[in-house]
mmCIF file of N, CA and C in Angstrom:
data_model
loop_
_atom_site.group_PDB
_atom_site.id
_atom_site.type_symbol
_atom_site.label_atom_id
_atom_site.label_comp_id
_atom_site.label_asym_id
_atom_site.label_seq_id
_atom_site.Cartn_x
_atom_site.Cartn_y
_atom_site.Cartn_z
ATOM 1 N N MET F 27 -66.076 -10.005 102.426
ATOM 2 C CA MET F 27 -66.167 -8.593 102.068
ATOM 3 C C MET F 27 -64.838 -8.136 101.445
ATOM 4 N N ILE F 28 -64.941 -7.355 100.426
ATOM 5 C CA ILE F 28 -63.763 -6.824 99.741
ATOM 6 C C ILE F 28 -63.423 -5.456 100.335
ATOM 7 N N ARG F 29 -62.171 -5.320 100.807
ATOM 8 C CA ARG F 29 -61.726 -4.063 101.417
ATOM 9 C C ARG F 29 -60.830 -3.243 100.499
ATOM 10 N N ALA F 30 -60.120 -3.928 99.578
ATOM 11 C CA ALA F 30 -59.175 -3.225 98.702
ATOM 12 C C ALA F 30 -59.149 -3.887 97.326
ATOM 13 N N ILE F 31 -59.250 -3.064 96.301
ATOM 14 C CA ILE F 31 -59.237 -3.535 94.915
ATOM 15 C C ILE F 31 -58.077 -2.863 94.193
ATOM 16 N N LEU F 32 -57.345 -3.669 93.433
ATOM 17 C CA LEU F 32 -56.281 -3.147 92.573
ATOM 18 C C LEU F 32 -56.737 -3.290 91.132
ATOM 19 N N CYS F 33 -56.770 -2.184 90.407
ATOM 20 C CA CYS F 33 -57.189 -2.170 89.007
ATOM 21 C C CYS F 33 -55.980 -1.853 88.135
ATOM 22 N N ALA F 34 -55.680 -2.749 87.193
ATOM 23 C CA ALA F 34 -54.524 -2.576 86.312
ATOM 24 C C ALA F 34 -54.936 -1.875 85.023
ATOM 25 N N ILE F 35 -54.229 -0.800 84.717
ATOM 26 C CA ILE F 35 -54.518 0.046 83.549
ATOM 27 C C ILE F 35 -53.253 0.183 82.710
ATOM 28 N N ASP F 36 -53.405 0.135 81.398
ATOM 29 C CA ASP F 36 -52.289 0.403 80.484
ATOM 30 C C ASP F 36 -52.488 1.816 79.937
ATOM 31 N N VAL F 37 -51.712 2.767 80.441
ATOM 32 C CA VAL F 37 -51.902 4.161 80.018
ATOM 33 C C VAL F 37 -51.511 4.395 78.568
ATOM 34 N N SER F 38 -50.819 3.433 77.963
ATOM 35 C CA SER F 38 -50.475 3.595 76.552
ATOM 36 C C SER F 38 -51.640 3.222 75.645
ATOM 37 N N GLN F 39 -52.652 2.548 76.198
ATOM 38 C CA GLN F 39 -53.848 2.174 75.435
ATOM 39 C C GLN F 39 -55.100 2.379 76.296
ATOM 40 N N PRO F 40 -55.349 3.608 76.714
ATOM 41 C CA PRO F 40 -56.457 3.846 77.646
ATOM 42 C C PRO F 40 -57.830 3.478 77.092
ATOM 43 N N GLU F 41 -57.985 3.513 75.783
ATOM 44 C CA GLU F 41 -59.291 3.177 75.199
ATOM 45 C C GLU F 41 -59.694 1.746 75.524
ATOM 46 N N HIS F 42 -58.724 0.862 75.766
ATOM 47 C CA HIS F 42 -59.021 -0.532 76.108
ATOM 48 C C HIS F 42 -59.402 -0.689 77.581
ATOM 49 N N ASP F 43 -58.998 0.268 78.416
ATOM 50 C CA ASP F 43 -59.168 0.089 79.856
ATOM 51 C C ASP F 43 -60.241 0.961 80.494
ATOM 52 N N ARG F 44 -60.951 1.733 79.717
ATOM 53 C CA ARG F 44 -62.048 2.550 80.250
ATOM 54 C C ARG F 44 -63.080 1.656 80.941
ATOM 55 N N GLU F 45 -63.467 0.573 80.283
ATOM 56 C CA GLU F 45 -64.443 -0.348 80.853
ATOM 57 C C GLU F 45 -63.882 -1.074 82.081
ATOM 58 N N VAL F 46 -62.610 -1.398 82.055
ATOM 59 C CA VAL F 46 -61.964 -2.068 83.185
ATOM 60 C C VAL F 46 -62.059 -1.187 84.433
ATOM 61 N N LEU F 47 -61.712 0.087 84.293
ATOM 62 C CA LEU F 47 -61.778 1.007 85.433
ATOM 63 C C LEU F 47 -63.212 1.224 85.886
ATOM 64 N N THR F 48 -64.139 1.318 84.963
ATOM 65 C CA THR F 48 -65.547 1.497 85.323
ATOM 66 C C THR F 48 -66.044 0.321 86.163
ATOM 67 N N VAL F 49 -65.707 -0.897 85.749
ATOM 68 C CA VAL F 49 -66.109 -2.093 86.496
ATOM 69 C C VAL F 49 -65.451 -2.098 87.877
ATOM 70 N N ALA F 50 -64.161 -1.809 87.947
ATOM 71 C CA ALA F 50 -63.451 -1.790 89.230
ATOM 72 C C ALA F 50 -64.064 -0.764 90.181
ATOM 73 N N THR F 51 -64.426 0.386 89.658
ATOM 74 C CA THR F 51 -65.045 1.434 90.476
ATOM 75 C C THR F 51 -66.385 0.967 91.016
ATOM 76 N N ARG F 52 -67.165 0.335 90.171
ATOM 77 C CA ARG F 52 -68.471 -0.193 90.587
ATOM 78 C C ARG F 52 -68.310 -1.253 91.680
ATOM 79 N N LEU F 53 -67.360 -2.157 91.490
ATOM 80 C CA LEU F 53 -67.107 -3.205 92.482
ATOM 81 C C LEU F 53 -66.648 -2.604 93.814
ATOM 82 N N ALA F 54 -65.790 -1.600 93.763
ATOM 83 C CA ALA F 54 -65.317 -0.946 94.990
ATOM 84 C C ALA F 54 -66.476 -0.269 95.726
ATOM 85 N N ALA F 55 -67.349 0.360 94.968
ATOM 86 C CA ALA F 55 -68.491 1.047 95.582
ATOM 87 C C ALA F 55 -69.442 0.069 96.283
ATOM 88 N N MET F 56 -69.587 -1.130 95.733
ATOM 89 C CA MET F 56 -70.503 -2.121 96.310
ATOM 90 C C MET F 56 -70.125 -2.482 97.744
ATOM 91 N N ASP F 57 -68.835 -2.582 98.037
ATOM 92 C CA ASP F 57 -68.380 -2.961 99.379
ATOM 93 C C ASP F 57 -67.719 -1.808 100.133
ATOM 94 N N GLY F 58 -67.708 -0.635 99.545
ATOM 95 C CA GLY F 58 -67.020 0.486 100.189
ATOM 96 C C GLY F 58 -65.520 0.246 100.250
ATOM 97 N N ALA F 59 -64.987 -0.441 99.253
ATOM 98 C CA ALA F 59 -63.569 -0.802 99.223
ATOM 99 C C ALA F 59 -62.708 0.350 98.726
ATOM 100 N N ARG F 60 -61.449 0.319 99.148
ATOM 101 C CA ARG F 60 -60.461 1.264 98.631
ATOM 102 C C ARG F 60 -60.095 0.822 97.220
ATOM 103 N N LEU F 61 -59.926 1.784 96.325
ATOM 104 C CA LEU F 61 -59.541 1.480 94.952
ATOM 105 C C LEU F 61 -58.134 1.996 94.697
ATOM 106 N N ASP F 62 -57.267 1.079 94.297
ATOM 107 C CA ASP F 62 -55.917 1.418 93.866
ATOM 108 C C ASP F 62 -55.851 1.155 92.368
ATOM 109 N N VAL F 63 -55.159 2.011 91.643
ATOM 110 C CA VAL F 63 -55.016 1.845 90.201
ATOM 111 C C VAL F 63 -53.525 1.823 89.882
ATOM 112 N N ILE F 64 -53.116 0.813 89.105
ATOM 113 C CA ILE F 64 -51.702 0.655 88.767
ATOM 114 C C ILE F 64 -51.502 0.677 87.257
ATOM 115 N N THR F 65 -50.392 1.259 86.851
ATOM 116 C CA THR F 65 -49.914 1.123 85.480
ATOM 117 C C THR F 65 -48.444 0.748 85.568
ATOM 118 N N VAL F 66 -47.990 -0.059 84.628
ATOM 119 C CA VAL F 66 -46.620 -0.560 84.666
ATOM 120 C C VAL F 66 -45.893 -0.174 83.390
ATOM 121 N N LEU F 67 -44.738 0.444 83.571
ATOM 122 C CA LEU F 67 -43.880 0.807 82.442
ATOM 123 C C LEU F 67 -42.873 -0.304 82.204
ATOM 124 N N PRO F 68 -42.519 -0.557 80.946
ATOM 125 C CA PRO F 68 -41.470 -1.553 80.682
ATOM 126 C C PRO F 68 -40.131 -1.062 81.220
ATOM 127 N N ASP F 69 -39.296 -1.976 81.625
ATOM 128 C CA ASP F 69 -37.989 -1.633 82.177
ATOM 129 C C ASP F 69 -36.934 -1.687 81.086
ATOM 130 N N PHE F 70 -36.768 -0.584 80.361
ATOM 131 C CA PHE F 70 -35.779 -0.522 79.290
ATOM 132 C C PHE F 70 -34.360 -0.375 79.832
ATOM 133 N N GLY F 71 -34.237 0.122 81.061
ATOM 134 C CA GLY F 71 -32.919 0.380 81.622
ATOM 135 C C GLY F 71 -32.096 -0.867 81.860
ATOM 136 N N MET F 72 -32.732 -2.004 82.040
ATOM 137 C CA MET F 72 -32.015 -3.226 82.350
ATOM 138 C C MET F 72 -31.680 -4.049 81.104
ATOM 139 N N SER F 73 -32.024 -3.565 79.959
ATOM 140 C CA SER F 73 -31.791 -4.337 78.749
ATOM 141 C C SER F 73 -30.756 -3.654 77.862
ATOM 142 N N VAL F 74 -30.421 -4.307 76.800
ATOM 143 C CA VAL F 74 -29.498 -3.734 75.822
ATOM 144 C C VAL F 74 -30.062 -2.420 75.280
ATOM 145 N N VAL F 75 -31.382 -2.331 75.205
ATOM 146 C CA VAL F 75 -32.036 -1.128 74.690
ATOM 147 C C VAL F 75 -31.751 0.081 75.577
ATOM 148 N N GLY F 76 -31.579 -0.159 76.890
ATOM 149 C CA GLY F 76 -31.389 0.926 77.843
ATOM 150 C C GLY F 76 -30.236 1.841 77.533
ATOM 151 N N GLN F 77 -29.213 1.350 76.874
ATOM 152 C CA GLN F 77 -28.054 2.184 76.571
ATOM 153 C C GLN F 77 -28.376 3.314 75.594
ATOM 154 N N PHE F 78 -29.504 3.230 74.911
ATOM 155 C CA PHE F 78 -29.865 4.251 73.936
ATOM 156 C C PHE F 78 -30.693 5.388 74.536
ATOM 157 N N PHE F 79 -31.056 5.272 75.841
ATOM 158 C CA PHE F 79 -31.839 6.312 76.509
ATOM 159 C C PHE F 79 -30.937 7.099 77.445
ATOM 160 N N ASP F 80 -31.169 8.406 77.537
ATOM 161 C CA ASP F 80 -30.358 9.187 78.473
ATOM 162 C C ASP F 80 -30.797 8.852 79.901
ATOM 163 N N THR F 81 -29.971 9.187 80.865
ATOM 164 C CA THR F 81 -30.183 8.744 82.249
ATOM 165 C C THR F 81 -31.452 9.308 82.880
ATOM 166 N N SER F 82 -31.950 10.413 82.398
ATOM 167 C CA SER F 82 -33.171 10.993 82.973
ATOM 168 C C SER F 82 -34.444 10.457 82.316
ATOM 169 N N TYR F 83 -34.282 9.599 81.309
ATOM 170 C CA TYR F 83 -35.441 9.092 80.583
ATOM 171 C C TYR F 83 -36.442 8.395 81.500
ATOM 172 N N HIS F 84 -35.951 7.546 82.384
ATOM 173 C CA HIS F 84 -36.845 6.779 83.257
ATOM 174 C C HIS F 84 -37.685 7.700 84.143
ATOM 175 N N GLU F 85 -37.059 8.702 84.747
ATOM 176 C CA GLU F 85 -37.802 9.635 85.606
ATOM 177 C C GLU F 85 -38.845 10.415 84.808
ATOM 178 N N LYS F 86 -38.492 10.812 83.599
ATOM 179 C CA LYS F 86 -39.453 11.508 82.742
ATOM 180 C C LYS F 86 -40.613 10.591 82.370
ATOM 181 N N ALA F 87 -40.312 9.334 82.068
ATOM 182 C CA ALA F 87 -41.357 8.363 81.717
ATOM 183 C C ALA F 87 -42.280 8.118 82.908
ATOM 184 N N LEU F 88 -41.725 7.988 84.113
ATOM 185 C CA LEU F 88 -42.546 7.801 85.317
ATOM 186 C C LEU F 88 -43.456 8.996 85.553
ATOM 187 N N SER F 89 -42.897 10.191 85.414
ATOM 188 C CA SER F 89 -43.680 11.403 85.613
ATOM 189 C C SER F 89 -44.819 11.500 84.603
ATOM 190 N N ARG F 90 -44.504 11.202 83.359
ATOM 191 C CA ARG F 90 -45.531 11.231 82.304
ATOM 192 C C ARG F 90 -46.607 10.188 82.561
ATOM 193 N N ALA F 91 -46.216 8.992 82.977
ATOM 194 C CA ALA F 91 -47.178 7.927 83.269
ATOM 195 C C ALA F 91 -48.082 8.311 84.442
ATOM 196 N N ARG F 92 -47.508 8.929 85.479
ATOM 197 C CA ARG F 92 -48.327 9.392 86.625
ATOM 198 C C ARG F 92 -49.376 10.391 86.161
ATOM 199 N N SER F 93 -48.950 11.311 85.321
ATOM 200 C CA SER F 93 -49.869 12.323 84.805
ATOM 201 C C SER F 93 -50.966 11.693 83.951
ATOM 202 N N LEU F 94 -50.581 10.796 83.051
ATOM 203 C CA LEU F 94 -51.564 10.119 82.196
ATOM 204 C C LEU F 94 -52.545 9.290 83.023
ATOM 205 N N LEU F 95 -52.035 8.590 84.039
ATOM 206 C CA LEU F 95 -52.893 7.771 84.883
ATOM 207 C C LEU F 95 -53.882 8.636 85.649
ATOM 208 N N ASN F 96 -53.391 9.714 86.232
ATOM 209 C CA ASN F 96 -54.271 10.622 86.970
ATOM 210 C C ASN F 96 -55.346 11.207 86.058
ATOM 211 N N ASP F 97 -54.946 11.664 84.885
ATOM 212 C CA ASP F 97 -55.909 12.255 83.941
ATOM 213 C C ASP F 97 -56.933 11.225 83.476
ATOM 214 N N PHE F 98 -56.472 10.006 83.207
ATOM 215 C CA PHE F 98 -57.368 8.950 82.745
ATOM 216 C C PHE F 98 -58.402 8.601 83.821
ATOM 217 N N VAL F 99 -57.935 8.386 85.037
ATOM 218 C CA VAL F 99 -58.850 8.020 86.124
ATOM 219 C C VAL F 99 -59.840 9.153 86.379
ATOM 220 N N SER F 100 -59.364 10.368 86.385
ATOM 221 C CA SER F 100 -60.238 11.523 86.586
ATOM 222 C C SER F 100 -61.282 11.621 85.477
ATOM 223 N N ASP F 101 -60.870 11.379 84.237
ATOM 224 C CA ASP F 101 -61.787 11.427 83.099
ATOM 225 C C ASP F 101 -62.868 10.351 83.193
ATOM 226 N N VAL F 102 -62.491 9.150 83.624
ATOM 227 C CA VAL F 102 -63.437 8.030 83.652
ATOM 228 C C VAL F 102 -64.376 8.093 84.850
ATOM 229 N N ILE F 103 -63.846 8.388 86.046
ATOM 230 C CA ILE F 103 -64.696 8.314 87.242
ATOM 231 C C ILE F 103 -64.974 9.673 87.879
ATOM 232 N N GLY F 104 -64.360 10.728 87.366
ATOM 233 C CA GLY F 104 -64.582 12.068 87.900
ATOM 234 C C GLY F 104 -63.492 12.475 88.873
ATOM 235 N N ALA F 105 -63.252 13.774 88.951
ATOM 236 C CA ALA F 105 -62.163 14.306 89.775
ATOM 237 C C ALA F 105 -62.365 14.023 91.255
ATOM 238 N N GLU F 106 -63.591 14.109 91.736
ATOM 239 C CA GLU F 106 -63.854 13.878 93.162
ATOM 240 C C GLU F 106 -63.547 12.431 93.550
ATOM 241 N N ALA F 107 -64.013 11.485 92.769
ATOM 242 C CA ALA F 107 -63.730 10.070 93.042
ATOM 243 C C ALA F 107 -62.245 9.779 92.865
ATOM 244 N N ASN F 108 -61.619 10.416 91.894
ATOM 245 C CA ASN F 108 -60.194 10.205 91.635
ATOM 246 C C ASN F 108 -59.349 10.619 92.840
ATOM 247 N N ALA F 109 -59.784 11.621 93.565
ATOM 248 C CA ALA F 109 -59.032 12.100 94.725
ATOM 249 C C ALA F 109 -58.877 11.013 95.788
ATOM 250 N N ALA F 110 -59.795 10.057 95.842
ATOM 251 C CA ALA F 110 -59.743 8.980 96.834
ATOM 252 C C ALA F 110 -58.975 7.752 96.335
ATOM 253 N N VAL F 111 -58.576 7.753 95.072
ATOM 254 C CA VAL F 111 -57.894 6.601 94.470
ATOM 255 C C VAL F 111 -56.393 6.723 94.701
ATOM 256 N N ARG F 112 -55.775 5.602 95.048
ATOM 257 C CA ARG F 112 -54.321 5.573 95.156
ATOM 258 C C ARG F 112 -53.757 5.179 93.801
ATOM 259 N N HIS F 113 -52.868 6.001 93.253
ATOM 260 C CA HIS F 113 -52.266 5.775 91.941
ATOM 261 C C HIS F 113 -50.881 5.157 92.126
ATOM 262 N N ILE F 114 -50.623 4.059 91.423
ATOM 263 C CA ILE F 114 -49.341 3.369 91.522
ATOM 264 C C ILE F 114 -48.743 3.291 90.123
ATOM 265 N N VAL F 115 -47.518 3.770 89.985
ATOM 266 C CA VAL F 115 -46.790 3.648 88.730
ATOM 267 C C VAL F 115 -45.548 2.828 89.040
ATOM 268 N N SER F 116 -45.389 1.740 88.325
ATOM 269 C CA SER F 116 -44.309 0.814 88.591
ATOM 270 C C SER F 116 -43.544 0.540 87.297
ATOM 271 N N THR F 117 -42.366 -0.029 87.445
ATOM 272 C CA THR F 117 -41.531 -0.373 86.292
ATOM 273 C C THR F 117 -41.143 -1.838 86.375
ATOM 274 N N GLY F 118 -41.298 -2.551 85.277
ATOM 275 C CA GLY F 118 -40.910 -3.959 85.233
ATOM 276 C C GLY F 118 -41.827 -4.743 84.330
ATOM 277 N N LYS F 119 -41.963 -6.042 84.621
ATOM 278 C CA LYS F 119 -42.894 -6.892 83.887
ATOM 279 C C LYS F 119 -44.273 -6.668 84.476
ATOM 280 N N ALA F 120 -45.250 -6.404 83.612
ATOM 281 C CA ALA F 120 -46.585 -6.000 84.072
ATOM 282 C C ALA F 120 -47.161 -6.978 85.089
ATOM 283 N N TYR F 121 -47.200 -8.261 84.765
ATOM 284 C CA TYR F 121 -47.842 -9.203 85.678
ATOM 285 C C TYR F 121 -47.114 -9.292 87.016
ATOM 286 N N GLU F 122 -45.774 -9.230 87.005
ATOM 287 C CA GLU F 122 -45.020 -9.283 88.263
ATOM 288 C C GLU F 122 -45.307 -8.060 89.133
ATOM 289 N N GLU F 123 -45.345 -6.902 88.526
ATOM 290 C CA GLU F 123 -45.581 -5.670 89.277
ATOM 291 C C GLU F 123 -47.013 -5.600 89.805
ATOM 292 N N ILE F 124 -47.972 -6.085 89.024
ATOM 293 C CA ILE F 124 -49.375 -6.119 89.474
ATOM 294 C C ILE F 124 -49.499 -7.038 90.683
ATOM 295 N N LEU F 125 -48.921 -8.223 90.604
ATOM 296 C CA LEU F 125 -48.985 -9.171 91.715
ATOM 297 C C LEU F 125 -48.285 -8.623 92.957
ATOM 298 N N HIS F 126 -47.130 -7.995 92.759
ATOM 299 C CA HIS F 126 -46.390 -7.404 93.874
ATOM 300 C C HIS F 126 -47.204 -6.287 94.536
ATOM 301 N N ALA F 127 -47.768 -5.408 93.732
ATOM 302 C CA ALA F 127 -48.556 -4.300 94.282
ATOM 303 C C ALA F 127 -49.775 -4.818 95.043
ATOM 304 N N ALA F 128 -50.422 -5.858 94.526
ATOM 305 C CA ALA F 128 -51.590 -6.433 95.202
ATOM 306 C C ALA F 128 -51.203 -7.002 96.563
ATOM 307 N N ARG F 129 -50.076 -7.697 96.615
ATOM 308 C CA ARG F 129 -49.614 -8.244 97.902
ATOM 309 C C ARG F 129 -49.268 -7.122 98.867
ATOM 310 N N GLU F 130 -48.530 -6.131 98.398
ATOM 311 C CA GLU F 130 -48.112 -5.017 99.249
ATOM 312 C C GLU F 130 -49.308 -4.230 99.803
ATOM 313 N N ALA F 131 -50.335 -4.065 98.980
ATOM 314 C CA ALA F 131 -51.503 -3.273 99.377
ATOM 315 C C ALA F 131 -52.542 -4.095 100.136
ATOM 316 N N GLY F 132 -52.355 -5.398 100.196
ATOM 317 C CA GLY F 132 -53.345 -6.253 100.837
ATOM 318 C C GLY F 132 -54.643 -6.301 100.046
ATOM 319 N N SER F 133 -54.528 -6.279 98.738
ATOM 320 C CA SER F 133 -55.720 -6.282 97.874
ATOM 321 C C SER F 133 -56.484 -7.597 98.021
ATOM 322 N N ASP F 134 -57.795 -7.487 98.043
ATOM 323 C CA ASP F 134 -58.680 -8.652 98.088
ATOM 324 C C ASP F 134 -59.118 -9.055 96.689
ATOM 325 N N LEU F 135 -58.948 -8.149 95.726
ATOM 326 C CA LEU F 135 -59.400 -8.386 94.363
ATOM 327 C C LEU F 135 -58.521 -7.590 93.407
ATOM 328 N N ILE F 136 -58.162 -8.227 92.298
ATOM 329 C CA ILE F 136 -57.455 -7.548 91.209
ATOM 330 C C ILE F 136 -58.413 -7.518 90.025
ATOM 331 N N VAL F 137 -58.533 -6.359 89.388
ATOM 332 C CA VAL F 137 -59.364 -6.222 88.191
ATOM 333 C C VAL F 137 -58.427 -5.937 87.018
ATOM 334 N N VAL F 138 -58.497 -6.803 85.995
ATOM 335 C CA VAL F 138 -57.655 -6.656 84.806
ATOM 336 C C VAL F 138 -58.522 -6.791 83.563
ATOM 337 N N GLY F 139 -58.025 -6.260 82.467
ATOM 338 C CA GLY F 139 -58.709 -6.416 81.187
ATOM 339 C C GLY F 139 -58.155 -7.602 80.430
ATOM 340 N N ALA F 140 -59.020 -8.288 79.694
ATOM 341 C CA ALA F 140 -58.588 -9.428 78.891
ATOM 342 C C ALA F 140 -57.925 -8.952 77.607
ATOM 343 N N HIS F 141 -58.336 -7.808 77.107
ATOM 344 C CA HIS F 141 -57.854 -7.271 75.833
ATOM 345 C C HIS F 141 -58.050 -8.298 74.727
ATOM 346 N N LYS F 142 -57.702 -7.926 73.549
ATOM 347 C CA LYS F 142 -57.913 -8.835 72.423
ATOM 348 C C LYS F 142 -56.789 -9.857 72.373
ATOM 349 N N PRO F 143 -57.107 -11.111 72.518
ATOM 350 C CA PRO F 143 -56.042 -12.121 72.507
ATOM 351 C C PRO F 143 -55.454 -12.300 71.109
ATOM 352 N N ASP F 144 -54.195 -12.672 71.071
ATOM 353 C CA ASP F 144 -53.592 -12.978 69.770
ATOM 354 C C ASP F 144 -53.853 -14.450 69.446
ATOM 355 N N LEU F 145 -53.377 -14.907 68.348
ATOM 356 C CA LEU F 145 -53.679 -16.271 67.904
ATOM 357 C C LEU F 145 -53.119 -17.350 68.822
ATOM 358 N N SER F 146 -52.072 -17.046 69.582
ATOM 359 C CA SER F 146 -51.465 -18.078 70.425
ATOM 360 C C SER F 146 -52.153 -18.221 71.773
ATOM 361 N N ASP F 147 -53.058 -17.312 72.105
ATOM 362 C CA ASP F 147 -53.699 -17.369 73.421
ATOM 363 C C ASP F 147 -55.162 -16.992 73.247
ATOM 364 N N TYR F 148 -56.035 -17.974 73.186
ATOM 365 C CA TYR F 148 -57.432 -17.732 72.858
ATOM 366 C C TYR F 148 -58.272 -17.224 74.019
ATOM 367 N N LEU F 149 -57.784 -17.324 75.251
ATOM 368 C CA LEU F 149 -58.608 -16.945 76.395
ATOM 369 C C LEU F 149 -58.286 -15.573 76.949
ATOM 370 N N LEU F 150 -57.026 -15.317 77.237
ATOM 371 C CA LEU F 150 -56.620 -14.063 77.859
ATOM 372 C C LEU F 150 -55.330 -13.578 77.236
ATOM 373 N N GLY F 151 -55.059 -12.302 77.411
ATOM 374 C CA GLY F 151 -53.740 -11.815 77.054
ATOM 375 C C GLY F 151 -52.731 -12.414 78.023
ATOM 376 N N PRO F 152 -51.454 -12.395 77.685
ATOM 377 C CA PRO F 152 -50.454 -13.064 78.523
ATOM 378 C C PRO F 152 -50.329 -12.485 79.925
ATOM 379 N N ASN F 153 -50.442 -11.168 80.086
ATOM 380 C CA ASN F 153 -50.334 -10.594 81.429
ATOM 381 C C ASN F 153 -51.537 -10.956 82.287
ATOM 382 N N ALA F 154 -52.733 -10.853 81.734
ATOM 383 C CA ALA F 154 -53.935 -11.213 82.491
ATOM 384 C C ALA F 154 -53.896 -12.687 82.881
ATOM 385 N N ALA F 155 -53.474 -13.533 81.972
ATOM 386 C CA ALA F 155 -53.409 -14.971 82.261
ATOM 387 C C ALA F 155 -52.434 -15.247 83.402
ATOM 388 N N ARG F 156 -51.302 -14.593 83.402
ATOM 389 C CA ARG F 156 -50.318 -14.799 84.479
ATOM 390 C C ARG F 156 -50.824 -14.258 85.805
ATOM 391 N N VAL F 157 -51.500 -13.130 85.778
ATOM 392 C CA VAL F 157 -52.067 -12.588 87.014
ATOM 393 C C VAL F 157 -53.089 -13.576 87.580
ATOM 394 N N VAL F 158 -53.966 -14.089 86.739
ATOM 395 C CA VAL F 158 -54.973 -15.056 87.186
ATOM 396 C C VAL F 158 -54.290 -16.295 87.770
ATOM 397 N N ARG F 159 -53.298 -16.790 87.093
ATOM 398 C CA ARG F 159 -52.625 -18.028 87.507
ATOM 399 C C ARG F 159 -51.862 -17.891 88.818
ATOM 400 N N HIS F 160 -51.256 -16.743 89.054
ATOM 401 C CA HIS F 160 -50.328 -16.612 90.181
ATOM 402 C C HIS F 160 -50.825 -15.730 91.325
ATOM 403 N N SER F 161 -52.001 -15.183 91.230
ATOM 404 C CA SER F 161 -52.492 -14.271 92.255
ATOM 405 C C SER F 161 -52.862 -15.001 93.548
ATOM 406 N N ASP F 162 -52.615 -14.327 94.672
ATOM 407 C CA ASP F 162 -53.017 -14.832 95.984
ATOM 408 C C ASP F 162 -54.458 -14.444 96.315
ATOM 409 N N CYS F 163 -55.041 -13.570 95.504
ATOM 410 C CA CYS F 163 -56.417 -13.124 95.758
ATOM 411 C C CYS F 163 -57.257 -13.359 94.502
ATOM 412 N N SER F 164 -58.527 -13.081 94.600
ATOM 413 C CA SER F 164 -59.424 -13.244 93.456
ATOM 414 C C SER F 164 -59.069 -12.247 92.357
ATOM 415 N N VAL F 165 -59.342 -12.648 91.118
ATOM 416 C CA VAL F 165 -59.074 -11.788 89.962
ATOM 417 C C VAL F 165 -60.346 -11.709 89.129
ATOM 418 N N TYR F 166 -60.753 -10.509 88.818
ATOM 419 C CA TYR F 166 -61.936 -10.259 87.988
ATOM 420 C C TYR F 166 -61.423 -9.816 86.628
ATOM 421 N N VAL F 167 -61.731 -10.571 85.594
ATOM 422 C CA VAL F 167 -61.271 -10.262 84.240
ATOM 423 C C VAL F 167 -62.408 -9.615 83.459
ATOM 424 N N VAL F 168 -62.143 -8.421 82.965
ATOM 425 C CA VAL F 168 -63.146 -7.678 82.189
ATOM 426 C C VAL F 168 -62.849 -7.899 80.711
ATOM 427 N N ARG F 169 -63.801 -8.477 80.036
ATOM 428 C CA ARG F 169 -63.653 -8.703 78.587
ATOM 429 C C ARG F 169 -64.251 -7.511 77.843
ATOM 430 N N PRO F 170 -63.689 -7.179 76.699
ATOM 431 C CA PRO F 170 -64.226 -6.051 75.919
ATOM 432 C C PRO F 170 -65.675 -6.314 75.526
ATOM 433 N N SER F 171 -66.505 -5.290 75.605
ATOM 434 C CA SER F 171 -67.926 -5.463 75.267
ATOM 435 C C SER F 171 -68.182 -5.359 73.781
ATOM 436 N N ASN F 172 -67.224 -4.859 73.003
ATOM 437 C CA ASN F 172 -67.456 -4.703 71.560
ATOM 438 C C ASN F 172 -66.929 -5.837 70.755
#
């Protein structure tokens, strides 16, 4: 039985993840599982690029991402269902943060989107492939229907 599902969403490209969230919601409903939704921001502060952002940039980006994630989830599954969802906004490498959040939350299943692969990776995008390869729990990959 699945008790907790972590669904990974990219708030910068929500049109790609509408189906991912819909599938995760359906799977959670089947077992009465808790649904957690995560989005991961790149960590510009630790790179050479970070010197070009003012010190409050990261907090503003986190706040904006939380708002976008909440609005997206509410739009896709409805405000009432969204109220029961735990929203996670993290900073770092997407696959590392997804795996970390799944371990911390005790997730039984991770739901990720395959997105459109580039020429170097015919099966999955690089983050989805790494999540599948390194996850301690099952991973459900949602491929685009179009």
